[in-house]
XYZ file of C-alpha atoms in Angstrom:
429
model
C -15.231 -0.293 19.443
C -15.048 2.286 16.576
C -15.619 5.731 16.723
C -16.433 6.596 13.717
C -19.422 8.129 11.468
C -19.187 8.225 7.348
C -19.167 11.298 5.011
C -17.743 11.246 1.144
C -15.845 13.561 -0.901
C -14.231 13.600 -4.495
C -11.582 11.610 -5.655
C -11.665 9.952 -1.511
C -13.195 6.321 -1.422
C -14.278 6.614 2.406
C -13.906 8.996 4.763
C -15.480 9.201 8.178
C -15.323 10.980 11.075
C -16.210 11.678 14.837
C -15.788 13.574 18.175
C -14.862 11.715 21.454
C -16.971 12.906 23.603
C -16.643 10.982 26.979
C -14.368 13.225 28.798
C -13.632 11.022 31.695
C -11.835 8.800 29.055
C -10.257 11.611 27.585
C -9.057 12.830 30.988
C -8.208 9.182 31.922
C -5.808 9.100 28.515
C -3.914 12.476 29.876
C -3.517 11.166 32.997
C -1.196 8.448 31.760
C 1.058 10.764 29.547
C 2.629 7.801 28.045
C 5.643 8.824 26.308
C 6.425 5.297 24.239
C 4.414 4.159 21.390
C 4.666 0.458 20.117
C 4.085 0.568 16.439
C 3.587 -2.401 14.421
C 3.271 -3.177 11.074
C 2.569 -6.357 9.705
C 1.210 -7.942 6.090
C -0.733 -11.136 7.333
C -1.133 -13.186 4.249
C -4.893 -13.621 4.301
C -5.746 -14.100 0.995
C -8.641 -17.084 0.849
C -8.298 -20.534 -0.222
C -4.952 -19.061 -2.204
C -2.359 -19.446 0.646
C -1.633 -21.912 3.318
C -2.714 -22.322 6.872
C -5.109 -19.437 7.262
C -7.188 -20.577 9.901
C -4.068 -21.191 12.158
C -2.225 -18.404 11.224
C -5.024 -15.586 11.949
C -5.801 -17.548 15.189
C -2.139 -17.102 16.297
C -1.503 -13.386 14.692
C -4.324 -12.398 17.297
C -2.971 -14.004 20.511
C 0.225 -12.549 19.629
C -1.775 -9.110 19.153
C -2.877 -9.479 22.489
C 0.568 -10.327 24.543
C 2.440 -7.532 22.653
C 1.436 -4.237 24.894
C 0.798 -2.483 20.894
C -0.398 0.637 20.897
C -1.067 1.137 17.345
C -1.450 -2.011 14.867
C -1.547 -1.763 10.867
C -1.725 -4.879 8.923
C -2.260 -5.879 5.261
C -3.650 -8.211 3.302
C -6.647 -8.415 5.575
C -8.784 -9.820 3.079
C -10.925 -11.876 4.947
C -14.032 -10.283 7.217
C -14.206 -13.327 9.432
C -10.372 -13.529 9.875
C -10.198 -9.795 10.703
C -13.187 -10.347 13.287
C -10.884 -12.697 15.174
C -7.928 -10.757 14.826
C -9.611 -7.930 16.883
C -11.201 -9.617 19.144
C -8.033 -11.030 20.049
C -6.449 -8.037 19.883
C -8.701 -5.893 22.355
C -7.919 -8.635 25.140
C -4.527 -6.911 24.697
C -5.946 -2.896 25.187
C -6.535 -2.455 21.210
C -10.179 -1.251 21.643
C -10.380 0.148 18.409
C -10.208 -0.856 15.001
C -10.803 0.608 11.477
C -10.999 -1.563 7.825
C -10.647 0.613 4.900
C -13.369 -0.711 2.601
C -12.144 -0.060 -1.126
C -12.109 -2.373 -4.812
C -13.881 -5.670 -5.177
C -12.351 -7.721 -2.670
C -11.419 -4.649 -0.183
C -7.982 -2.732 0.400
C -6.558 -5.241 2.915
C -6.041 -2.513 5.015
C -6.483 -3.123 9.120
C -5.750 -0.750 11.615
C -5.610 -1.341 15.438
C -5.235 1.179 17.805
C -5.164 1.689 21.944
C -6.676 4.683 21.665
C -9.340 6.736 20.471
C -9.590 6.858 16.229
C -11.152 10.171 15.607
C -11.222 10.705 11.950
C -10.508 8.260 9.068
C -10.268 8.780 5.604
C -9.364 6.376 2.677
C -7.311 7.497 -1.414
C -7.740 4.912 -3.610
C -4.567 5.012 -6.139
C -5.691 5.859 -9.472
C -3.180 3.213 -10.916
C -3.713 0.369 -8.704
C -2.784 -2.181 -11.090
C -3.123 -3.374 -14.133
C -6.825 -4.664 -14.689
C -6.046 -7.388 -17.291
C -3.896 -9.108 -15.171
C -6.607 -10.318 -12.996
C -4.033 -13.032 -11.597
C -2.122 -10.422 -9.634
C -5.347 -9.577 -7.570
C -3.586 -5.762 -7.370
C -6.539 -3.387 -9.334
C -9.248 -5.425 -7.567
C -8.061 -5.201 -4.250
C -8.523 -0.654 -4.730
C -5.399 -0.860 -3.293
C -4.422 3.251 -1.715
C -3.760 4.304 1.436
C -5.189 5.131 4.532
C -5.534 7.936 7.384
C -6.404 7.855 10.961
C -6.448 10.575 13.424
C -5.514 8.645 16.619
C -6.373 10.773 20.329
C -3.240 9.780 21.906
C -2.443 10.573 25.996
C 0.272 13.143 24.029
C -2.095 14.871 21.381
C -3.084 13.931 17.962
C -1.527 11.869 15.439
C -1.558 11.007 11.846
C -1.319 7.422 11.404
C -1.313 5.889 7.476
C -1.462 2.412 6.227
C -0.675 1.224 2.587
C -0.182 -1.310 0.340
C 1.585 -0.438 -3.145
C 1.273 -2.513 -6.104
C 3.436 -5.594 -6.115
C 6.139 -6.707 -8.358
C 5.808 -10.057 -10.266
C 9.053 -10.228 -11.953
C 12.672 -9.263 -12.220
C 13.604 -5.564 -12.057
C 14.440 -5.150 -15.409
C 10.939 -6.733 -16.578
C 9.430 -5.185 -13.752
C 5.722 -3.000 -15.638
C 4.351 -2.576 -12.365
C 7.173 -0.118 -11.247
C 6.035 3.019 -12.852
C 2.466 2.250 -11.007
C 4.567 1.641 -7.747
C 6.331 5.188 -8.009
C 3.162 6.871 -8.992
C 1.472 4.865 -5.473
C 4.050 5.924 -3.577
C 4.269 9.473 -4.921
C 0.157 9.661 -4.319
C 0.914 8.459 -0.996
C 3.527 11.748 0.380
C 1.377 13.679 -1.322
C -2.077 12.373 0.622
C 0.130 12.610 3.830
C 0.948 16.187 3.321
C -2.639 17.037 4.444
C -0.659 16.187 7.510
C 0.929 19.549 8.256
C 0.442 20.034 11.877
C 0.934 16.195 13.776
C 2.910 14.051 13.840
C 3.114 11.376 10.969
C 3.495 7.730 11.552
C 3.099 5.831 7.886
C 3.580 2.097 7.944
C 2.925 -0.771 5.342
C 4.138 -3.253 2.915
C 5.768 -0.751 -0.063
C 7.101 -3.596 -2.173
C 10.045 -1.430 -2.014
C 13.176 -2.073 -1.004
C 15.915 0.479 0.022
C 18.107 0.383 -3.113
C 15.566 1.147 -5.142
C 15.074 4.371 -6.615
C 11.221 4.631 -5.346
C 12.489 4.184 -2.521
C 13.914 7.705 -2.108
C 10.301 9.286 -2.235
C 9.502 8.597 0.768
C 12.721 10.145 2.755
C 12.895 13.120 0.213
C 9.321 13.985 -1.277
C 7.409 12.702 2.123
C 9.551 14.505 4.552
C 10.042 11.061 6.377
C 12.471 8.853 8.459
C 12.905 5.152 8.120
C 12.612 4.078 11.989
C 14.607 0.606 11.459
C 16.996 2.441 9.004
C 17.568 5.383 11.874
C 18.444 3.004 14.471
C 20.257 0.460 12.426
C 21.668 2.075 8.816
C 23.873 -1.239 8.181
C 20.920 -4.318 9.091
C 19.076 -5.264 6.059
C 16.165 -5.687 8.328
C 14.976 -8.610 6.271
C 10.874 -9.044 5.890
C 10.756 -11.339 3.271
C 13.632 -13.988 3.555
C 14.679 -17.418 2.731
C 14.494 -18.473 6.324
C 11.071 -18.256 6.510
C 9.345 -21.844 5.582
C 6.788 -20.496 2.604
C 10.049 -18.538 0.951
C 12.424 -21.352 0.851
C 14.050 -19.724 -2.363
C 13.432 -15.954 -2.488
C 16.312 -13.672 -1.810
C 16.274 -11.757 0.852
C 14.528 -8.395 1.424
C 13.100 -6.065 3.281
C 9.643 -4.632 1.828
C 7.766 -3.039 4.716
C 8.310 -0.421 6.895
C 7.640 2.116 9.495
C 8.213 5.821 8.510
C 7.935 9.035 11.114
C 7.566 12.549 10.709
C 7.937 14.854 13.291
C 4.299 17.252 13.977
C 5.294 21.471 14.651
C 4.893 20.609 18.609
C 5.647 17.053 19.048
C 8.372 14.831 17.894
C 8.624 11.074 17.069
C 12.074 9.302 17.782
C 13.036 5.887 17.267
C 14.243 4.354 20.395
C 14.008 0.573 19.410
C 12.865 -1.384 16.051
C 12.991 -5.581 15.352
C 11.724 -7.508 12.746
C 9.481 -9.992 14.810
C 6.539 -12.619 14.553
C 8.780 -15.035 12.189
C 7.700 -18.621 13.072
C 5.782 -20.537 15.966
C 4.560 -24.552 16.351
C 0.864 -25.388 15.769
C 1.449 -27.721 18.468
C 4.080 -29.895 20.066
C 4.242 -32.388 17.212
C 4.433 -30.140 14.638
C 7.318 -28.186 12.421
C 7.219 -24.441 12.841
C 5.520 -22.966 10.425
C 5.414 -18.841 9.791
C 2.880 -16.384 10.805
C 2.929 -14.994 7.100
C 5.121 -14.547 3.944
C 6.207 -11.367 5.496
C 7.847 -10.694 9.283
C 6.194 -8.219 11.062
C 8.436 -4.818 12.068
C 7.834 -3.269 15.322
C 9.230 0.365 16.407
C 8.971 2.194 19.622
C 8.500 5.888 19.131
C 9.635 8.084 22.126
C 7.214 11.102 21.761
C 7.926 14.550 23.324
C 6.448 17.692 23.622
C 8.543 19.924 21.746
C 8.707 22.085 19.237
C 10.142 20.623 16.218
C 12.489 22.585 13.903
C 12.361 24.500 11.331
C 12.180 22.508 7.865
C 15.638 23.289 6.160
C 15.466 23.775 2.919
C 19.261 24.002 1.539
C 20.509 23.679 -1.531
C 21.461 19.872 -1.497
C 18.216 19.281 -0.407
C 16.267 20.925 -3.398
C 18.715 19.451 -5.446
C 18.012 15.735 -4.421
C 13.949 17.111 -4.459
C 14.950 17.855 -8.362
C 16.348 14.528 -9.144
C 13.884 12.635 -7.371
C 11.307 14.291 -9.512
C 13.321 13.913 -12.606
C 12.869 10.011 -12.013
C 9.906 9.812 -11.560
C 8.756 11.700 -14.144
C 11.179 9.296 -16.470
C 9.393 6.445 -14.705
C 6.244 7.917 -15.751
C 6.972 8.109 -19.409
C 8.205 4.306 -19.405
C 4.912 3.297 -17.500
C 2.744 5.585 -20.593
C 5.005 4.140 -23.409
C 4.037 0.426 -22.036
C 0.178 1.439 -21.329
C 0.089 2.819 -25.369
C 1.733 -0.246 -26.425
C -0.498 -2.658 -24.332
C -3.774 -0.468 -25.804
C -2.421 -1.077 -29.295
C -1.774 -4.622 -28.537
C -5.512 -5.226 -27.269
C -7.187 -3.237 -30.171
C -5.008 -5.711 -32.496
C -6.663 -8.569 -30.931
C -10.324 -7.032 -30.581
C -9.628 -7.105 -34.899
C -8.521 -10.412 -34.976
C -11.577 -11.755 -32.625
C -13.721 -9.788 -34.912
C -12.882 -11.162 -37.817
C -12.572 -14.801 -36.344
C -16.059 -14.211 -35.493
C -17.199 -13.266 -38.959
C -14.871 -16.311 -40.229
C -16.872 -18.085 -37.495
C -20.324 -16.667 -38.398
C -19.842 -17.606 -41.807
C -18.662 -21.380 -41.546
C -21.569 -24.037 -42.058
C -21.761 -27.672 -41.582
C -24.049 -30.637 -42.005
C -22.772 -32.418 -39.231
C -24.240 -31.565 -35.540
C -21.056 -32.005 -33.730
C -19.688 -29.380 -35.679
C -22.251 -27.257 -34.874
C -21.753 -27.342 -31.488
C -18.352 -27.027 -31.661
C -18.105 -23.748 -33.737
C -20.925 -22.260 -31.665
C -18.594 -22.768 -28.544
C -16.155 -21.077 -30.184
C -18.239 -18.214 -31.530
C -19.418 -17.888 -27.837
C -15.535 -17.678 -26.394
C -14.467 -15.992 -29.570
C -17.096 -13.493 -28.076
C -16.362 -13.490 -24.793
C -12.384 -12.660 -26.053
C -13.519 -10.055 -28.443
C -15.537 -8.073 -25.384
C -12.651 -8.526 -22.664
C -9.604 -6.811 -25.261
C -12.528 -4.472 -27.191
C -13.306 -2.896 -22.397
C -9.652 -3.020 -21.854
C -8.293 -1.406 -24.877
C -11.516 1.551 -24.590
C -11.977 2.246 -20.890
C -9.652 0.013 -18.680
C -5.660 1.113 -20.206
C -6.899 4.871 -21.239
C -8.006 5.350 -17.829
C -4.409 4.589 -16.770
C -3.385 6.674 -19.789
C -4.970 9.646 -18.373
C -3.767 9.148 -14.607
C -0.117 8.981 -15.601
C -0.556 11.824 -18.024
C -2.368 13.736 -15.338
C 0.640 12.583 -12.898
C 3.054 13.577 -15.101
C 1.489 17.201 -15.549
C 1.907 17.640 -12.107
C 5.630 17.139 -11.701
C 6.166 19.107 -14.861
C 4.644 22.089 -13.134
C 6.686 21.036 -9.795
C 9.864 21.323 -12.331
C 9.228 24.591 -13.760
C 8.135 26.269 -10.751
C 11.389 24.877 -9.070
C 9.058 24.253 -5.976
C 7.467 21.190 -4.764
C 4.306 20.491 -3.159
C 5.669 19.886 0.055
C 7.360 23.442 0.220
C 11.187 22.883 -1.210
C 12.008 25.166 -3.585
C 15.087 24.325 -5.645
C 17.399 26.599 -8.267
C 19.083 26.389 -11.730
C 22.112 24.439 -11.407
């Protein structure tokens, strides 16, 4: 069951919203005053006819849904509709009566959401750099990959749940062009959940970050928010994506998704437990384990109180780590628009070559009808080529141009006004 009716507004792909109105469910919520929320987050792997064992998978990610006592569910890579279907109706045998998918892109955002109780407002930001849209063989810009919001009626108030998916890496570090689009997602992100001022935040997903990183950082510093694993176990790696699991025989290992809290003005979220779970199972008696997914699925309990949370401090070491953070990024930034210019330069280079092929092409003549046909084929892909570079280097890489630019403004003005958006101020050092 969804409770939910649609409404748009700028720059938000979807965003819909409704009242629960049956006040004997309300009242039957209260009455429970459960003070424990199971949080899971999980990146399923359903990505059709790419990856292995979907059918068998999905059909086991739901019965596990459904023995789990959840209370709130967010998975990615949800690609499929009829996977998704099964999923949740698996899942409500388990007490997750509601779900949300956060429609977005060509092939959808991935993005699932499961919840026990009431979902009273959703909304949807698509990242404006999502990927990179020539490299159609990374699936990232077509997926609209962003984040999303749900307001979830819990028996202890409201609360702000978010679910994302940043864009992936596909090589090492040091060749990595994706990570200035990463920081940007992930700086998008804090900055969509600060519309969260009054509950409590719980953000999960796959970040494709791991804690070393420097993008990590955002989260803790720009977004205000704890890493629930990290709280309860600073020293455990916490591995999601590892060598022990039978599709990653030769990764190293990592840990790329997490679940994040923030603390609302009258109630507070503490981690009380947190385990990286659903690793393998066996199709059946005769067969090897196999894995539910790629990833391992993290799972937090939150104890939730009604109290009134401190007072943000904002000390000096804190602005000062706000600075640097920003100082990063921005640097980040400038790499990812130094790359974007040189990839539009290398694309209108090769919309003048297939130009002039094509008028080398147009040109050419011959008797002989097999050599017709064959320089007509390659006038038509010669074409084709000419088209693809001509869209990307006009519209596709100044659109990213003009994101980072605009991204980039931002922070600048962040920088000068020694303030952030989130309300630390900073001064000279």
């Amino acid at each position: 069951m969804r409770l939910a009716s649609s409404r748009s507004a700028s720059n938000i792909e979807h965003m819909d919203s409704s009242k629960v109105t049956d006040t004997d469910q309300v009242s039957e919520l209260d009455a429970r005053k459960a003070s424990v929320l199971r949080v899971l987050t999980f990146n399923i792997w359903d990505l059709p006819p790419i990856v292995k064992d979907i059918a068998t998978r999905m059909n086991a990610i739901g019965q596990q849904l459904a023995t789990m006592h959840l209370d709130i569910v967010a998975l990615q890579e949800a690609w499929n509709a009829a996977a998704r279907a099964r999923i949740a109706q698996a899942a409500h045998l388990g007490g997750l009566a509601y779900t949300h998918y956060y429609q977005s892109g060509i092939a959808g955002s991935g993005l699932m959401l499961l919840s026990r109780f009431p979902i009273v407002e959703t909304a949807f930001y698509r990242f404006p750099l999502g990927g990179r849209r020539e490299q159609f063989w990374e699936t990232d810009y077509f997926a609209g990959k962003g984040i999303g919001f749900a307001r979830v009626l819990t028996p202890l108030g409201l609360m702000d749940v978010y679910n994302t998916h940043t864009v992936a890496s596909y090589t090492a570090d040091e060749h990595d062009e994706n990570r200035p689009y990463r920081l940007a997602d992930l700086y998008e992100c804090v900055r969509f959940m600060n519309r969260s001022s009054a509950q409590p935040v719980i953000c999960c997903g796959d970040f494709n970050t791991r804690r070393e990183q420097r993008e990590y950082e955002i989260m803790p510093t720009l977004g205000r928010l704890r890493d629930a694993y990290r709280t309860l176990h600073p020293s455990d790696l916490g591995a999601t994506f590892a060598p022990d699991n039978p599709y990653l025989p030769n990764v190293t290992a990592k840990c790329l998704d997490y679940v994040f809290v923030r603390d609302g003005t009258v109630t507070s979220l503490e981690p009380v437990s947190a385990m990286v779970t659903l690793r393998t199972f066996q199709p059946n008696a005769s067969a090897p384990p196999i894995a539910y997914s790629d990833h391992y699925a993290v799972l937090v309990e939150l104890s939730v109180r009604e109290t009134v949370a401190p007072t943000v401090s904002h000390t000096s070491d804190k602005g000062t780590r706000t600075k640097h953070v920003l100082l990063n990024l921005h640097a980040e930034l400038q790499r990812g628009l130094v790359s974007a210019r040189r990839r539009q330069m290398m694309n209108v280079l090769g919309t003048a070559t297939g130009l002039a092929f094509l008028t080398i092409i147009h040109r050419a003549e011959s008797g002989r009808r097999a050599v017709r046909v064959i320089l007509r084929c390659a006038r038509l892909l010669a074409a084709i080529w000419t088209a693809g570079l001509a869209g990307i280097s006009l519209f596709a890489v100044p659109y990213e141009i003009h994101a980072l630019l605009k991204l980039m403004d931002g922070i600048e003005q962040q920088l000068q006004a020694k303030r952030t958006f989130n309300g630390i101020a900073w001064e000279d050092e």
